[in-house]
PDB file of C-alpha atoms in Angstrom:
ATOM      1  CA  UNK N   1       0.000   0.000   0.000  1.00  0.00           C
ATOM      2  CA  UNK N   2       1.812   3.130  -1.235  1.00  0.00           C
ATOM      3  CA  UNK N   3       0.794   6.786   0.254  1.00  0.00           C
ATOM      4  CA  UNK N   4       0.863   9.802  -0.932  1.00  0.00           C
ATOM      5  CA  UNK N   5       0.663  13.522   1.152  1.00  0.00           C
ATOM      6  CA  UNK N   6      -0.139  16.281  -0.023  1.00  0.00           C
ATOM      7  CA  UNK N   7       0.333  19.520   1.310  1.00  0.00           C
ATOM      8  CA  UNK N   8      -0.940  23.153   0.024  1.00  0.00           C
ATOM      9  CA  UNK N   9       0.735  25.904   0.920  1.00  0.00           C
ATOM     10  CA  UNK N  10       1.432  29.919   0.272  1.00  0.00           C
ATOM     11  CA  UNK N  11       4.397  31.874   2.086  1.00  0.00           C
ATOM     12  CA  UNK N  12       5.384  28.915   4.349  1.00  0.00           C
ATOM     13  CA  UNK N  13       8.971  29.605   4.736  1.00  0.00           C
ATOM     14  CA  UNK N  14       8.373  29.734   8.903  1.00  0.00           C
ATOM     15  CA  UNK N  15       6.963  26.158   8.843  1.00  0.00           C
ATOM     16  CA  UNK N  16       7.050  24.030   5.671  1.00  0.00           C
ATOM     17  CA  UNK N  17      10.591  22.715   6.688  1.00  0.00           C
ATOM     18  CA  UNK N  18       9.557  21.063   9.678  1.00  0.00           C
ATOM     19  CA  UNK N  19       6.531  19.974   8.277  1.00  0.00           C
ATOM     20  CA  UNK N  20       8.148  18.091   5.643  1.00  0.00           C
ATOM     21  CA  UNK N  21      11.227  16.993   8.289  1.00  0.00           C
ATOM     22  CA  UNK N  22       8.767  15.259  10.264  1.00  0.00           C
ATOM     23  CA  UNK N  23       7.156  13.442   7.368  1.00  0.00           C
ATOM     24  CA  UNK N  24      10.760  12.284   6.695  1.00  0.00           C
ATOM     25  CA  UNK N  25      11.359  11.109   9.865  1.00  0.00           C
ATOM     26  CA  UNK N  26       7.786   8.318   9.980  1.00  0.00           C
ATOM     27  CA  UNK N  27       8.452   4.915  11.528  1.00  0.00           C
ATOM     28  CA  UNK N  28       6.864   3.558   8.196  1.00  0.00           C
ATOM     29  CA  UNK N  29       8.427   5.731   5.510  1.00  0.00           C
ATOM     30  CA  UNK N  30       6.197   7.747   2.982  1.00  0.00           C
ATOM     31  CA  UNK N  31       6.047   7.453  -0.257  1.00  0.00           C
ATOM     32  CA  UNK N  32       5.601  10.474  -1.632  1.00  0.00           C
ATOM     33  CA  UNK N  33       5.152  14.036  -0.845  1.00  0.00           C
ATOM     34  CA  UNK N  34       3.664  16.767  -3.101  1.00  0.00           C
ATOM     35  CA  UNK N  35       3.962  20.119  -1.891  1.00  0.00           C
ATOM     36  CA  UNK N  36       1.798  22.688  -4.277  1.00  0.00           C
ATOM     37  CA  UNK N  37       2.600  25.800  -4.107  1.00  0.00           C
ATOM     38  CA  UNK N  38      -0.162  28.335  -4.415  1.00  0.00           C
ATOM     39  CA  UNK N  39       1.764  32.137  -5.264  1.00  0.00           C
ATOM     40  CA  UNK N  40       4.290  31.824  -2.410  1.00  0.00           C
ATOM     41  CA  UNK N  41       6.343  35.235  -2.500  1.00  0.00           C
ATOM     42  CA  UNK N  42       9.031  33.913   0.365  1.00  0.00           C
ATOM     43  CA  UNK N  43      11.456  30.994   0.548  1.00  0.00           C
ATOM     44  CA  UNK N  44       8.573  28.218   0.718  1.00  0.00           C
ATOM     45  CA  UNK N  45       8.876  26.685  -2.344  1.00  0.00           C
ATOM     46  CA  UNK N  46      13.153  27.419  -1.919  1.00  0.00           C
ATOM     47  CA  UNK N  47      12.840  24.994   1.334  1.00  0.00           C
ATOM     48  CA  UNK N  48      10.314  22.452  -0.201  1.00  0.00           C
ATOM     49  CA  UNK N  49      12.700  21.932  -3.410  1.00  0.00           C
ATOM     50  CA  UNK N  50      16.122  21.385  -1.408  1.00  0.00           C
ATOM     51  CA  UNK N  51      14.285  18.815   0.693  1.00  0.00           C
ATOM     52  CA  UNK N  52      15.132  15.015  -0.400  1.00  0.00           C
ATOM     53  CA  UNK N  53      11.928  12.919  -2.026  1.00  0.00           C
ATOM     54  CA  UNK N  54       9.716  16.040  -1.810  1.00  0.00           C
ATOM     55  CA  UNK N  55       7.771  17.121  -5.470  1.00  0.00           C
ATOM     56  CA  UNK N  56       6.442  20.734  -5.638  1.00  0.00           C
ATOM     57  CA  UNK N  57       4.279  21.504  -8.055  1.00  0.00           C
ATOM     58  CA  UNK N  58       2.697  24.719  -8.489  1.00  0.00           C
ATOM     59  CA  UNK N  59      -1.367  25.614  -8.731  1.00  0.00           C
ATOM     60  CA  UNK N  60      -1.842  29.716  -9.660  1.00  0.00           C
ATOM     61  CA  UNK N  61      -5.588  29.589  -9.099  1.00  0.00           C
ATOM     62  CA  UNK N  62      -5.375  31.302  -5.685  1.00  0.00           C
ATOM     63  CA  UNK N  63      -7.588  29.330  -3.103  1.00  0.00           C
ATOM     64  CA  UNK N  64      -6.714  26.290  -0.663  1.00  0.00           C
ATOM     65  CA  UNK N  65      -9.378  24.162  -2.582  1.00  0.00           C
ATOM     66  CA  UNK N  66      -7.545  24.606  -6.072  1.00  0.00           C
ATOM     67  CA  UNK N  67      -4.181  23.609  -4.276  1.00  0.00           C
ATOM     68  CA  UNK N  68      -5.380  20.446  -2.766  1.00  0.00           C
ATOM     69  CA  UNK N  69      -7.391  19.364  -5.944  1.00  0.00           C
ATOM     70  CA  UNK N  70      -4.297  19.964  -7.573  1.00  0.00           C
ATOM     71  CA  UNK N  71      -1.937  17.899  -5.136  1.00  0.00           C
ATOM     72  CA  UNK N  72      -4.237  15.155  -4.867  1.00  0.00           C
ATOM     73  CA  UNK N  73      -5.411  14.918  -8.443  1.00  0.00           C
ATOM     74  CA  UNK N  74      -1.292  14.529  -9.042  1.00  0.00           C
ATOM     75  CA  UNK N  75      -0.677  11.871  -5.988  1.00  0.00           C
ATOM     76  CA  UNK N  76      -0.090   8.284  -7.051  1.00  0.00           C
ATOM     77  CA  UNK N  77      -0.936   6.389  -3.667  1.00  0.00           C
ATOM     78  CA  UNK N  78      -3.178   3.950  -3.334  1.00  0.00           C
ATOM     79  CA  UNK N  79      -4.256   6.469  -0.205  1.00  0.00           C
ATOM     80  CA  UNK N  80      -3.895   9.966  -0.292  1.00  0.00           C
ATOM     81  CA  UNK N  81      -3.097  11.907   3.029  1.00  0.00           C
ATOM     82  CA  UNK N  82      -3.648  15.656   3.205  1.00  0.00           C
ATOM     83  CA  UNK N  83      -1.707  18.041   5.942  1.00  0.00           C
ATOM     84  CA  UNK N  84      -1.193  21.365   6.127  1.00  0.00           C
ATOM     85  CA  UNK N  85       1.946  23.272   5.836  1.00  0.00           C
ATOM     86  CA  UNK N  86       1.712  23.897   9.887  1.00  0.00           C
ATOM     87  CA  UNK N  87       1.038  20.263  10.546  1.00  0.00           C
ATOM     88  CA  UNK N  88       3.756  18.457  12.754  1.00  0.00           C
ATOM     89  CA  UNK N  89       2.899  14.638  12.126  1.00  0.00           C
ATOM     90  CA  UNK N  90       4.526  12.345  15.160  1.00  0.00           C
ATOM     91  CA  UNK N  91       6.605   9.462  13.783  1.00  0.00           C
ATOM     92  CA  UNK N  92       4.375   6.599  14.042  1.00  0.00           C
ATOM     93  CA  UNK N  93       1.296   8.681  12.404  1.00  0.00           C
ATOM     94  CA  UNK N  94       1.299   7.176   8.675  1.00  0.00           C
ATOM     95  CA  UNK N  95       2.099   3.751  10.211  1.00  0.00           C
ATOM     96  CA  UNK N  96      -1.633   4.769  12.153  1.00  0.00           C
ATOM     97  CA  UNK N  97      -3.353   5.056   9.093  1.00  0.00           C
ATOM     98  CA  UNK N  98      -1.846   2.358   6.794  1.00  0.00           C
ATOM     99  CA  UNK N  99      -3.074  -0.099   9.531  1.00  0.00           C
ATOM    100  CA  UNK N 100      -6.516   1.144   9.702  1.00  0.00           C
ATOM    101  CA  UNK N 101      -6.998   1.358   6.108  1.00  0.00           C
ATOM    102  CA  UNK N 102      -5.232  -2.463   5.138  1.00  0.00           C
ATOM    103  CA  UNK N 103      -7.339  -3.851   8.733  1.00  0.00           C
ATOM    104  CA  UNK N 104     -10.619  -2.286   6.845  1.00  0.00           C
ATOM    105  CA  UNK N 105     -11.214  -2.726   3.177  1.00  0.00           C
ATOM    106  CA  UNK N 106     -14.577  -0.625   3.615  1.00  0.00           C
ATOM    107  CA  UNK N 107     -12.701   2.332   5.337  1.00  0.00           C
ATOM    108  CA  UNK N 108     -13.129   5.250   2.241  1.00  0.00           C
ATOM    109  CA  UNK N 109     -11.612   8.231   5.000  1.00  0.00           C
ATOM    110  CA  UNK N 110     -10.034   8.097   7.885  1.00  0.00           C
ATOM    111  CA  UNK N 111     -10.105  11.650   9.569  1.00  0.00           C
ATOM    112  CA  UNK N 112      -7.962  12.671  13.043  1.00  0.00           C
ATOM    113  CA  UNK N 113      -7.617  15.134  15.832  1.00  0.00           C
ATOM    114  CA  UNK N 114      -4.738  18.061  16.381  1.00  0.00           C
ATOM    115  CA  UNK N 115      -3.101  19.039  19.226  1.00  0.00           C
ATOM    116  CA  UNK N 116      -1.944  22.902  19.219  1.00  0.00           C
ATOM    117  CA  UNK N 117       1.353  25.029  19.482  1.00  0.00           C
ATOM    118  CA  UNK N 118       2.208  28.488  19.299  1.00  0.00           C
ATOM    119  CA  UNK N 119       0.349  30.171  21.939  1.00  0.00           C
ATOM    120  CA  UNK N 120      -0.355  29.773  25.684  1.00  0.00           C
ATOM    121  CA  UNK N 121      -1.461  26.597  26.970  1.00  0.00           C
ATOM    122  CA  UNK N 122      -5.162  27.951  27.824  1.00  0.00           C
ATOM    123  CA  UNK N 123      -5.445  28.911  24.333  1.00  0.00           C
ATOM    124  CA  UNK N 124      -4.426  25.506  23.042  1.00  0.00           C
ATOM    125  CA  UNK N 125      -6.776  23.970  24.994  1.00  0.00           C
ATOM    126  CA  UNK N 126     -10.133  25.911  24.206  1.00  0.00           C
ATOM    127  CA  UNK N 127      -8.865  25.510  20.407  1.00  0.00           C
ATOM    128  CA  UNK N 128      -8.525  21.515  20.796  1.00  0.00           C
ATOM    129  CA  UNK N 129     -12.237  21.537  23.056  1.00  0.00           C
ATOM    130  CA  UNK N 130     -14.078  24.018  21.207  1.00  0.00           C
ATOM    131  CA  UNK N 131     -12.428  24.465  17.809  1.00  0.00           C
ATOM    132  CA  UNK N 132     -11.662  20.791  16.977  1.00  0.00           C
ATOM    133  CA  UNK N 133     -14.105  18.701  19.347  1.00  0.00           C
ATOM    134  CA  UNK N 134     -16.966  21.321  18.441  1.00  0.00           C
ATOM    135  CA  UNK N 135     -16.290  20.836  15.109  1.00  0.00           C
ATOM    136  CA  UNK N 136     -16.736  16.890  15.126  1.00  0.00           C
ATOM    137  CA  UNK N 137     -19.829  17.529  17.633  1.00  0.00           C
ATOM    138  CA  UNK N 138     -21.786  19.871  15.932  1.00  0.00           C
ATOM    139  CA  UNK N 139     -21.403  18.962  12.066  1.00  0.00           C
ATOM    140  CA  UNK N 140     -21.507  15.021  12.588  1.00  0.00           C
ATOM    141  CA  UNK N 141     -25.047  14.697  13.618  1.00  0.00           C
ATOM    142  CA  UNK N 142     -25.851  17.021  10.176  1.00  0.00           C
ATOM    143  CA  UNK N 143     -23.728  15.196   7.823  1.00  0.00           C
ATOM    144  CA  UNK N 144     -24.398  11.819   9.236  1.00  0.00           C
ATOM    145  CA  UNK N 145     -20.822  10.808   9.467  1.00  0.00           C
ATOM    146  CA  UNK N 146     -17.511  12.694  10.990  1.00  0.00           C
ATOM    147  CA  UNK N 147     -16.733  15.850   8.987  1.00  0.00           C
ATOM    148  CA  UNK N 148     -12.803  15.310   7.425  1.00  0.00           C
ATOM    149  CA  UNK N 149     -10.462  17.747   8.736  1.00  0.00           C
ATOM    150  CA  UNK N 150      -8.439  19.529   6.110  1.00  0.00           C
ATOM    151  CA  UNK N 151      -4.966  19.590   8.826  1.00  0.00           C
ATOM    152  CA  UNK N 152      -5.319  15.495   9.398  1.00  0.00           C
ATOM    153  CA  UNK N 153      -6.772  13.203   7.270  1.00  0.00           C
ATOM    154  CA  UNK N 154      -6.783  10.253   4.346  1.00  0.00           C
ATOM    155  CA  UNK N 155      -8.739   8.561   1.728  1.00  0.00           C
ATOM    156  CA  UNK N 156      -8.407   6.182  -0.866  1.00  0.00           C
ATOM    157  CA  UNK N 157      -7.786   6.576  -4.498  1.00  0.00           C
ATOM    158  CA  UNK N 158     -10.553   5.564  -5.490  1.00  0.00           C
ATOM    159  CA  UNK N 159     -13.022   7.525  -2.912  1.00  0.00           C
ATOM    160  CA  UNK N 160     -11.038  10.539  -4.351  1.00  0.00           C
ATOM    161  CA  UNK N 161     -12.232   9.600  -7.861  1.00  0.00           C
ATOM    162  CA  UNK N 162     -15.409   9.447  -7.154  1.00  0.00           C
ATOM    163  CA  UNK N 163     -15.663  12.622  -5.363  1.00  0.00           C
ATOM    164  CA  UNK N 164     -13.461  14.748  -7.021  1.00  0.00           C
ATOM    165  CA  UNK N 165     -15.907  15.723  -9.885  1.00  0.00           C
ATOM    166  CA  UNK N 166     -18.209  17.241  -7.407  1.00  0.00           C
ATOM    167  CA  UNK N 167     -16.382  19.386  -5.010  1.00  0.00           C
ATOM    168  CA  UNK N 168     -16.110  22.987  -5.429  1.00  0.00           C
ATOM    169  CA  UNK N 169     -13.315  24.087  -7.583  1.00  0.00           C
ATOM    170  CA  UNK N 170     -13.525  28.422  -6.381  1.00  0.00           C
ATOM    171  CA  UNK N 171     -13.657  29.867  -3.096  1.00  0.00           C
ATOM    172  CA  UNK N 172     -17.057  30.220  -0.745  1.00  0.00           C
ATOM    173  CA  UNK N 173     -16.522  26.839   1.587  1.00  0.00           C
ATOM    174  CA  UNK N 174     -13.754  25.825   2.951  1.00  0.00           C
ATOM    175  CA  UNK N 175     -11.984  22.532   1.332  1.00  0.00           C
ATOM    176  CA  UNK N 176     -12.469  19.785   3.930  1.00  0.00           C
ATOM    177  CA  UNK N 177     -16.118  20.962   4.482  1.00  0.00           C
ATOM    178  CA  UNK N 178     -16.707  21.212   1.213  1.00  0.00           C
ATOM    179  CA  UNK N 179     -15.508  17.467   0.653  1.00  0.00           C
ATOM    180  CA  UNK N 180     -17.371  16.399   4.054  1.00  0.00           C
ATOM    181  CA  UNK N 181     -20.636  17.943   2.027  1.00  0.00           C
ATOM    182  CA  UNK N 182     -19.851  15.295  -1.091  1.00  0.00           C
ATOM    183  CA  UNK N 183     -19.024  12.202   0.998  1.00  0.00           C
ATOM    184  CA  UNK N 184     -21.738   9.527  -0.339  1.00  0.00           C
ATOM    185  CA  UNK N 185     -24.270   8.125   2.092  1.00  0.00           C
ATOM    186  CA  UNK N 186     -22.574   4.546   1.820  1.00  0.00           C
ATOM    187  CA  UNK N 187     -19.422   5.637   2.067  1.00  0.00           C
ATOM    188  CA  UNK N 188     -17.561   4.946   5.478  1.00  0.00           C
ATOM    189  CA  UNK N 189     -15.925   7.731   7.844  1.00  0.00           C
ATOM    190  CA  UNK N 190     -14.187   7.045  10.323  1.00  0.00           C
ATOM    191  CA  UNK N 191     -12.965   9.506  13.140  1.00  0.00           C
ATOM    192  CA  UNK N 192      -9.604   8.622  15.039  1.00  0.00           C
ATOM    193  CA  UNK N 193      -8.985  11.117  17.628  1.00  0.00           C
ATOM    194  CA  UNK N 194      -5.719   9.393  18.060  1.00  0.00           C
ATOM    195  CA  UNK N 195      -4.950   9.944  14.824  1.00  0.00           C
ATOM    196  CA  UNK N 196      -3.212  13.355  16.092  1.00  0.00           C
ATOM    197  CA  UNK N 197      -1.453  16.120  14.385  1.00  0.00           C
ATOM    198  CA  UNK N 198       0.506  19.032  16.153  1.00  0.00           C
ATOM    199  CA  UNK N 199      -0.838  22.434  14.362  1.00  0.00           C
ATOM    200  CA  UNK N 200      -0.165  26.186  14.893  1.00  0.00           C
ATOM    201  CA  UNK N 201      -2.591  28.179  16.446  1.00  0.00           C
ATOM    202  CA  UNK N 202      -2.485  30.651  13.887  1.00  0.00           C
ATOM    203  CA  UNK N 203      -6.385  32.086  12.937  1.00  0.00           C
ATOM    204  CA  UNK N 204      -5.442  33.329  10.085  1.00  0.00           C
ATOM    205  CA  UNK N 205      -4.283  30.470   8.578  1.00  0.00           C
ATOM    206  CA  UNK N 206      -7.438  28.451   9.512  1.00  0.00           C
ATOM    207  CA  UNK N 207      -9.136  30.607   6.788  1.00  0.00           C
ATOM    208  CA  UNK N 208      -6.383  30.624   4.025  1.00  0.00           C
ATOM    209  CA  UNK N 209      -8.002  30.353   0.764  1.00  0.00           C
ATOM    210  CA  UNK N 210     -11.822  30.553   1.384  1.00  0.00           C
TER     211      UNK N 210
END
């Protein structure tokens, strides 16, 4: 089972190095990484290129959703994980999700939690309680399955096929709601809140592109 991560980003340079170092440094190593670059003015794309086994490719629609069409549409996995440029993946992460993908045939997307850095701990706590767990608590019961978050989470090839003609291509919704809003009734969603992803606490950057 080969996977594939993609990663959007625009003016990075602060945090796409150790994004990418700690994708390097998995228990189970991974097989590719696609960074898409999205109009980065700064060293981003600088760092992304000089960094061993790492593809960037480059998306000049500006908008997170054309980025991670873009760096999915060019993965070759058999599963396709998407991060974002803040996300801090711990070692044994992708060696998480390649078991619960090969121990279920059925699983279509497996989503996970985050865990935050960057500000004070009372901060990183109401974002984890009220930004991530209110998240999964409000929008499940609508959708009828967990929503995917856009900072932690993986699908099959295939699931991404059938999907990708629907979801928005232009701004309005974010990406991973967006894609939460095309999941098919039969297809299974699984959360994993110890599927966990260190991410900065950075508002702004929770609304990049939409």
């Amino acid at each position: 089972m080969r996977v594939s991560v993609a990663i959007p980003v625009l003016d990075e340079q602060e945090l796409i190095g150790d994004c990418i170092e700690a994708l390097r440094q998995q228990s189970d190593p991974v097989d590719e990484i696609i960074v898409v670059d999205n109009g980065s003015t700064d060293d981003t794309v600088a760092i992304a290129r000089a960094a061993p086994g790492v593809t960037v490719i480059e998306e000049s629609r500006r908008g997170v959703t054309y980025a991670r069409n873009t760096g999915v549409a060019a993965a070759t996995g058999d599963i396709i994980a998407r991060i974002d440029a803040d996300s801090i993946c711990p070692p044994a992460w992708l060696a998480r999700i390649e078991r619960r993908f090969e121990r279920d045939p059925g699983l279509d997307l497996l989503t996970g939690d985050a865990r935050f850095y960057g500000s004070s701990e009372l901060v990183h706590r109401l974002g984890e309680t009220l930004y991530i767990g209110g998240m999964y608590w409000a929008v499940t019961p609508y959708l009828g399955h967990p929503p995917v978050f856009g900072s932690n989470f993986a699908m099959r090839r295939e699931t991404w096929a059938e999907l990708s003609p629907e979801v928005h291509r232009g701004n309005g919704i974010h990406d991973d709601l967006d894609l939460s809003l095309h999941i098919r009734p039969w297809m299974n969603v699984e959360l994993d809140r110890d599927l966990v992803v260190d991410i900065s606490y950075r508002e702004e950057d929770r609304l990049y592109g939409d």
